[in-house]
PDB file of C-alpha atoms in Angstrom:
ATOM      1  CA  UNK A   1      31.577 -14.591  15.611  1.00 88.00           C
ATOM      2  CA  UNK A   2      32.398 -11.814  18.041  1.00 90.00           C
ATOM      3  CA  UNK A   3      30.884  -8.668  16.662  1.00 90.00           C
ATOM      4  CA  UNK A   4      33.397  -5.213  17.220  1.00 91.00           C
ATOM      5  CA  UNK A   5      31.888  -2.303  16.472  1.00 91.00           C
ATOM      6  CA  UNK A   6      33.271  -0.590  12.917  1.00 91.00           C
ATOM      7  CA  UNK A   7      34.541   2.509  14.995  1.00 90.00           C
ATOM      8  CA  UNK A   8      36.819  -0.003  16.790  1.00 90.00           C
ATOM      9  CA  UNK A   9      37.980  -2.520  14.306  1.00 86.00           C
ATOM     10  CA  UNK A  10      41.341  -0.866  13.360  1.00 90.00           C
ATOM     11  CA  UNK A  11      42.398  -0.160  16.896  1.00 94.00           C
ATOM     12  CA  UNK A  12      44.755  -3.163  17.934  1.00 94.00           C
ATOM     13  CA  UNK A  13      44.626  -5.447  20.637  1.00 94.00           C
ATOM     14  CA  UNK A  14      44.646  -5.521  23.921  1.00 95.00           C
ATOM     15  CA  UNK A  15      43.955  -1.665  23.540  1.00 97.00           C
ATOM     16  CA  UNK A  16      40.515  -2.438  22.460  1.00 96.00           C
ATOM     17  CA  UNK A  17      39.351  -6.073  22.616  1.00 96.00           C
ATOM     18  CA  UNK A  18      36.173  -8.235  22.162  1.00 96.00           C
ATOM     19  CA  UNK A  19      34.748  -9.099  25.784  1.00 96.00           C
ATOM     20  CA  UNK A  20      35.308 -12.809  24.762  1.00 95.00           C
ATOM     21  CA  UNK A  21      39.075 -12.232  23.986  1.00 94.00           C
ATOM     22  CA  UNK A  22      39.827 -10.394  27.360  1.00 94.00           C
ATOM     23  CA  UNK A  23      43.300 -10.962  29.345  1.00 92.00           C
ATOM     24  CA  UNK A  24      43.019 -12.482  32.836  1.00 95.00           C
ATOM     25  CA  UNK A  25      40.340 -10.402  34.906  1.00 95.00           C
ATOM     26  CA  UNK A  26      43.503  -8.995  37.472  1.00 96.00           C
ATOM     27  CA  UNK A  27      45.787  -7.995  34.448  1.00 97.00           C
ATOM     28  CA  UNK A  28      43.023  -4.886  34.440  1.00 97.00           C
ATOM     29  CA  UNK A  29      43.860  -3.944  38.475  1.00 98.00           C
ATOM     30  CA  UNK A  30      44.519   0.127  38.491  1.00 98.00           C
ATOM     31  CA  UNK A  31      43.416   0.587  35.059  1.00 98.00           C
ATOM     32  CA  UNK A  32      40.725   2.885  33.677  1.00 98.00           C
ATOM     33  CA  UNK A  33      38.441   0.297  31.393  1.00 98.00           C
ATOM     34  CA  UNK A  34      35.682   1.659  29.435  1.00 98.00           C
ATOM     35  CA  UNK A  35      32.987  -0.888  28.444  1.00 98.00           C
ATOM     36  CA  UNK A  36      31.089  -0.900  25.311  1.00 97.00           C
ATOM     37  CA  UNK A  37      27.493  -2.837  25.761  1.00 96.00           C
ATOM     38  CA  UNK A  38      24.433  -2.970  28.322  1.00 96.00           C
ATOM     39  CA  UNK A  39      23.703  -6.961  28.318  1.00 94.00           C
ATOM     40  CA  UNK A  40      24.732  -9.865  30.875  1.00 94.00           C
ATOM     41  CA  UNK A  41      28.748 -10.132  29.180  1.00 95.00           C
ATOM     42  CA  UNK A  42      29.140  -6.335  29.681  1.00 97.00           C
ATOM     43  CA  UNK A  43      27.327  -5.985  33.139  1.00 97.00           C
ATOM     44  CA  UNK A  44      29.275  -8.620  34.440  1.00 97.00           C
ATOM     45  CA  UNK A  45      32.209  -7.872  33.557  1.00 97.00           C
ATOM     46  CA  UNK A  46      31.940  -4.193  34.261  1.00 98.00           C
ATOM     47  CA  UNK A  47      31.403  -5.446  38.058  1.00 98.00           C
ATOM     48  CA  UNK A  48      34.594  -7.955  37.837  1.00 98.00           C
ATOM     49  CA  UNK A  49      36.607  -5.416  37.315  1.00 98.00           C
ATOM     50  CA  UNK A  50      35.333  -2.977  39.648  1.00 98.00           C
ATOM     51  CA  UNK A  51      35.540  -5.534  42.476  1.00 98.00           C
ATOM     52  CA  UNK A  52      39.467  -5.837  41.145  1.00 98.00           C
ATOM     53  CA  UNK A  53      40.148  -2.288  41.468  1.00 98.00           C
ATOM     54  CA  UNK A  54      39.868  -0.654  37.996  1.00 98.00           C
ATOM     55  CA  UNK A  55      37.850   2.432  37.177  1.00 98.00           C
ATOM     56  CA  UNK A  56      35.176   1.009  35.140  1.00 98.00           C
ATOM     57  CA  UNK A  57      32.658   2.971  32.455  1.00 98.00           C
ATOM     58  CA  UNK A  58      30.541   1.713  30.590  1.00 98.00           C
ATOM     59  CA  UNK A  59      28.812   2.852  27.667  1.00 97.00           C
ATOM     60  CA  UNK A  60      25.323   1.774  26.221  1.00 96.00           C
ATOM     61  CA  UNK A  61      23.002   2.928  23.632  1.00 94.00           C
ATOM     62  CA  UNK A  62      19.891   2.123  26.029  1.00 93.00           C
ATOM     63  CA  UNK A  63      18.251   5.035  28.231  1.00 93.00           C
ATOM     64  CA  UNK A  64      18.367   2.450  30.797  1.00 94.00           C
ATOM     65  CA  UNK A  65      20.242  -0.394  32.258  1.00 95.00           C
ATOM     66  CA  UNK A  66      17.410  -3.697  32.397  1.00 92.00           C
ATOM     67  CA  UNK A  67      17.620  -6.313  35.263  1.00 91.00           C
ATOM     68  CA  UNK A  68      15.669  -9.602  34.974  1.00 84.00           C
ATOM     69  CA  UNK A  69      13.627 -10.468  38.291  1.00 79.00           C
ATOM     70  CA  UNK A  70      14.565 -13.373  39.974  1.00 78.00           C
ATOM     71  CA  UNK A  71      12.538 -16.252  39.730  1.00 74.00           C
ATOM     72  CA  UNK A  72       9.709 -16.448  42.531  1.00 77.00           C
ATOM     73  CA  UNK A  73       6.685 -18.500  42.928  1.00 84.00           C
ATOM     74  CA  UNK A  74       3.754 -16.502  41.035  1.00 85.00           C
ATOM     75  CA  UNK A  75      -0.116 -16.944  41.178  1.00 88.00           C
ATOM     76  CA  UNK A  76      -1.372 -19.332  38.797  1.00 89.00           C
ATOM     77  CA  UNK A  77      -2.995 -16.745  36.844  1.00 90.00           C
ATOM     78  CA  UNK A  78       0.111 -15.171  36.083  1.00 87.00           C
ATOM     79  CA  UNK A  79       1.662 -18.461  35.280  1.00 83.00           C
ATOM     80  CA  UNK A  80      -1.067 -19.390  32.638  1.00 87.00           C
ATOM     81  CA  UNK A  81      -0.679 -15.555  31.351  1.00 90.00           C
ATOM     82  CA  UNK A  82       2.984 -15.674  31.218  1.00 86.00           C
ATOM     83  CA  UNK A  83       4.713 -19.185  31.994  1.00 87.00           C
ATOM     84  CA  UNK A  84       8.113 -19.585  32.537  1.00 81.00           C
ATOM     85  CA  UNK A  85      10.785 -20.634  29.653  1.00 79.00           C
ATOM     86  CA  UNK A  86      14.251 -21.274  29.310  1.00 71.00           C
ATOM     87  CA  UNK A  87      14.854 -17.884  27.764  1.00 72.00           C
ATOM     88  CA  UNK A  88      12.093 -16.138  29.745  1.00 75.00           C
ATOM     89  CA  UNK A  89       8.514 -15.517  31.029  1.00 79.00           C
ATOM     90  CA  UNK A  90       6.310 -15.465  28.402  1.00 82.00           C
ATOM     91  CA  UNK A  91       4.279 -17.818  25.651  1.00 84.00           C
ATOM     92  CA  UNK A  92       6.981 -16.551  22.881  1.00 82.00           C
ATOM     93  CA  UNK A  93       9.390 -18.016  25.045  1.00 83.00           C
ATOM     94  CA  UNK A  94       7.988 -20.740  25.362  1.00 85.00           C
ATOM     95  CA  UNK A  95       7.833 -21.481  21.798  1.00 84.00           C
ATOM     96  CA  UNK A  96      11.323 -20.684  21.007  1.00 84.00           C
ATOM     97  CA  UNK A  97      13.390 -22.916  24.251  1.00 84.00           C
ATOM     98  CA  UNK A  98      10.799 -25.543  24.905  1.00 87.00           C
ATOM     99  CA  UNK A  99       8.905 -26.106  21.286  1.00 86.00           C
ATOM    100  CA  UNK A 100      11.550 -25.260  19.001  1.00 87.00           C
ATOM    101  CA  UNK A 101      10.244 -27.322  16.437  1.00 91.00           C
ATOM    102  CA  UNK A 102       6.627 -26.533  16.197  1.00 88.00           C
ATOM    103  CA  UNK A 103       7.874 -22.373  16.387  1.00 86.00           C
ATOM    104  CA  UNK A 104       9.898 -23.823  13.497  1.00 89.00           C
ATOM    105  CA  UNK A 105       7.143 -25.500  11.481  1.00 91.00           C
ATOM    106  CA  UNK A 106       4.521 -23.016  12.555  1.00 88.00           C
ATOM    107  CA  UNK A 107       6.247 -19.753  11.350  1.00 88.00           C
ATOM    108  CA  UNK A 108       7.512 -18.667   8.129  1.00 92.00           C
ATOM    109  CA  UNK A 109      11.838 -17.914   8.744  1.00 91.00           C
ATOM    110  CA  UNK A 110      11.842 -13.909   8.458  1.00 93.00           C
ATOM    111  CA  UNK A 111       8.754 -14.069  11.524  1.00 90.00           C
ATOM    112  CA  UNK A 112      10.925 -16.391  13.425  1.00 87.00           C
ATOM    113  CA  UNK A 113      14.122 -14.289  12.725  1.00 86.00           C
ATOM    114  CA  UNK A 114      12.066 -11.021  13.314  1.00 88.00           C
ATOM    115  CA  UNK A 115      10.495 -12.059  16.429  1.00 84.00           C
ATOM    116  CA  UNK A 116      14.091 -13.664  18.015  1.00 81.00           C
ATOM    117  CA  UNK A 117      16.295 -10.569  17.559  1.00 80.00           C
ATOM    118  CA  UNK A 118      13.735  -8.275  18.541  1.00 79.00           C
ATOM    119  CA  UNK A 119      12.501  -9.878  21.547  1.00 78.00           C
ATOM    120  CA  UNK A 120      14.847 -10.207  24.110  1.00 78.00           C
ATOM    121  CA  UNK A 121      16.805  -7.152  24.807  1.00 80.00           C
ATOM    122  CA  UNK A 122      20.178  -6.698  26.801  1.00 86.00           C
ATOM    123  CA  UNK A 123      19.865  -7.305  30.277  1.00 88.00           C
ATOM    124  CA  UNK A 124      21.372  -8.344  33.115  1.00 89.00           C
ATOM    125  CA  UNK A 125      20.866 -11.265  35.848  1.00 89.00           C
ATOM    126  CA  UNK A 126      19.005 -10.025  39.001  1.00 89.00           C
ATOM    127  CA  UNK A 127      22.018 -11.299  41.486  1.00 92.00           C
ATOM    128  CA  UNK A 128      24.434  -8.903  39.669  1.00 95.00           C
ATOM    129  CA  UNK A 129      22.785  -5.871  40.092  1.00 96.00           C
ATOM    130  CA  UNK A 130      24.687  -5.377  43.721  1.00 96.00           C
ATOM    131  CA  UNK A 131      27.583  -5.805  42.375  1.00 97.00           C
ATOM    132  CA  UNK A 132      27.257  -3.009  39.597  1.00 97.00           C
ATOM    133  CA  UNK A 133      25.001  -0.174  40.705  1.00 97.00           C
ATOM    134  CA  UNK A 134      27.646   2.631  42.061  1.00 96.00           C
ATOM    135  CA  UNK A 135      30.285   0.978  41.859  1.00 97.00           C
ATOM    136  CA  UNK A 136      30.538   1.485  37.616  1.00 98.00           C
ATOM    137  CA  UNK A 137      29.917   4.846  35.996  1.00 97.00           C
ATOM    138  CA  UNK A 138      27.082   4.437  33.497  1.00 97.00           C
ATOM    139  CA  UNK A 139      27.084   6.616  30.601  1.00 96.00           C
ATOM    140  CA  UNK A 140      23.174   5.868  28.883  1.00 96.00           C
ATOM    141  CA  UNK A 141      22.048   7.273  25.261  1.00 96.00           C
ATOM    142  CA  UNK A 142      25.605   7.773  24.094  1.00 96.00           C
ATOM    143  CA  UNK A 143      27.301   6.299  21.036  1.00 93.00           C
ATOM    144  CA  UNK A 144      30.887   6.563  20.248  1.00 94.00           C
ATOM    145  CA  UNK A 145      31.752   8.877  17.479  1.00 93.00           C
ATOM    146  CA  UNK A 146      35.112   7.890  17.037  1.00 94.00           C
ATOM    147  CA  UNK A 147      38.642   6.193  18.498  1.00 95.00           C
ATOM    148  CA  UNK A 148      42.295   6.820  18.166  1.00 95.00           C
ATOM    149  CA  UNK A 149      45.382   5.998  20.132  1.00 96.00           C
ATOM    150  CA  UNK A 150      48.025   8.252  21.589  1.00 93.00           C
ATOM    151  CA  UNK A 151      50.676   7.481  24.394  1.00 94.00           C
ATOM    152  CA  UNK A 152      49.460   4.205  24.098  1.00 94.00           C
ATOM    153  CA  UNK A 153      45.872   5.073  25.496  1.00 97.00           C
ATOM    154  CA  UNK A 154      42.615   5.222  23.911  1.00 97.00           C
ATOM    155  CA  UNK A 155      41.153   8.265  22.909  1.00 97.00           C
ATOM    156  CA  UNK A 156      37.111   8.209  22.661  1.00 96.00           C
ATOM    157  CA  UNK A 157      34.918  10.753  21.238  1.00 96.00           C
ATOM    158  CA  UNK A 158      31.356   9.772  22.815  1.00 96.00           C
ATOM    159  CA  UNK A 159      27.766  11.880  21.953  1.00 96.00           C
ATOM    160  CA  UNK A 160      26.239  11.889  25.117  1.00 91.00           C
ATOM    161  CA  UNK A 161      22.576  13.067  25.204  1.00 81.00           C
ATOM    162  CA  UNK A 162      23.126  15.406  22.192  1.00 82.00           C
ATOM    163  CA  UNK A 163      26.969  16.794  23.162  1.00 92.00           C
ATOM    164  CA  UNK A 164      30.439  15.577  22.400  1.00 94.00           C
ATOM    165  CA  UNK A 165      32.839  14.079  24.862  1.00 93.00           C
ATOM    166  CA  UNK A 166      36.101  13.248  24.707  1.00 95.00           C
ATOM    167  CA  UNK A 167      38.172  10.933  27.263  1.00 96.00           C
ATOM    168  CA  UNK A 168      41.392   8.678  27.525  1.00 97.00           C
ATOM    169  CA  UNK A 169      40.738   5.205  28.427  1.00 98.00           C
ATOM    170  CA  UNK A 170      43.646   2.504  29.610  1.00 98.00           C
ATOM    171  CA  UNK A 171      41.405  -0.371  27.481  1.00 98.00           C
ATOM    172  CA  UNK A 172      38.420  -0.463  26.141  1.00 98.00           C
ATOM    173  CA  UNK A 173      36.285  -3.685  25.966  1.00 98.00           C
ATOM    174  CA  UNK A 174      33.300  -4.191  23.420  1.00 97.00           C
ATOM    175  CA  UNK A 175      30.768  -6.434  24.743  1.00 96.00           C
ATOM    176  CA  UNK A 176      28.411  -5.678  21.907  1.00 93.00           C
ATOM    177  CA  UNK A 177      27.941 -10.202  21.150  1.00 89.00           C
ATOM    178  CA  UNK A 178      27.924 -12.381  18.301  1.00 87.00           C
ATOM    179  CA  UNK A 179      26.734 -13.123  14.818  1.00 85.00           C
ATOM    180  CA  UNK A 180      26.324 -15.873  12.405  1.00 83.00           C
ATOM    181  CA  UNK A 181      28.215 -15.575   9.486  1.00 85.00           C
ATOM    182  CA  UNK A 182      28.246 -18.877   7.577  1.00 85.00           C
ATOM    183  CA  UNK A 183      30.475 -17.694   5.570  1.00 85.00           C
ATOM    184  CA  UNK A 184      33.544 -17.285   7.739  1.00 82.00           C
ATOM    185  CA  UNK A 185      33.441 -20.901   8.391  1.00 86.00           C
ATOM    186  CA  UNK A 186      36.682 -22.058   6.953  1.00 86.00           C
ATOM    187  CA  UNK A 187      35.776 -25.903   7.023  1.00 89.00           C
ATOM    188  CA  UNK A 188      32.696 -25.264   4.914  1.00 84.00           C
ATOM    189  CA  UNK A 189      33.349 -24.804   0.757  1.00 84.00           C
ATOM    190  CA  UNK A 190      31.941 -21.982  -0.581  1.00 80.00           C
ATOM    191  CA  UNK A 191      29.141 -23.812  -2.209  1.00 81.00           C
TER     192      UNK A 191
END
């Protein structure tokens, strides 16, 4: 299930919307879009709609914006340190996309769970990166303090590095993923 951030949730739609949920990439042509996230879904679309002709900002909690390398024929030493996965470089990786069921049966549920969503931070492919860098304003180490509307425009209120700032945004678009939430599946009974 998309995941909006509680600061957002009572701001209606298309005014703020879940990246998954967003109009038709043109509809966003001469619009200032601010972008909530720092992974592939954000990053991406933060470029689409540059390359469209909005003024695009995004964002992210990180102190930096991370690119994955592209793949490229390594020594065999750093293959055997380090092999390549579905997911990623890396024997972890490994485990999880290519042995799923021995990192099942090996490891007890809150290692697996721990190691999963706190191993593979938001990045973004290494072919996008052109696309992106100065052509998107990136606001890093900020977190939105709050959101209203007014004129029909979003007003943020973003800490930045320590200080408050406040801006008016045409849309804003939360790219901040997904969750599982069995419980929200209608066509299960609540047993």
């Amino acid at each position: 299930f998309a995941v909006m951030p509680p600061e957002m949730a009572q701001i209606p739609e298309p005014l703020v919307i879940h990246s998954s949920r967003m109009a038709p990439i043109q509809d966003y042509h001469g619009l200032d879009v601010t972008i909530i996230g720092a992974g592939q879904s954000a990053l991406e679309t933060a470029a689409l709609l540059a390359e469209v002709g909005a003024r695009v900002r995004l964002i992210a909690r990180e102190s930096q914006i991370s690119w994955n390398q592209p793949l490229r024929q390594r020594p065999l030493w750093e293959r055997i340190r380090a092999p390549d996965a579905g997911v990623a470089s890396g024997w972890g990786a490994v485990a999880i996309s290519e042995l799923p069921r021995v990192f099942r049966w090996k490891f007890a549920p809150a290692k697996r769970h721990r190691y999963v969503a706190t191993s593979f931070g938001a990045s973004g492919a290494w072919w996008l990166r052109e696309r992106f860098e100065g052509r998107v304003e990136v606001w890093l180490e900020s977190r939105i303090e709050w959101v209203s509307v007014s004129d029909g425009r979003v007003m943020l209120r973003v800490i930045r590095s320590d200080r408050a700032q406040e801006f008016v945004t045409d849309r804003v678009i939360a790219a901040t993923g997904f969750s599982v939430d069995i419980n929200r599946l209608e066509y299960m009974t609540p047993q």
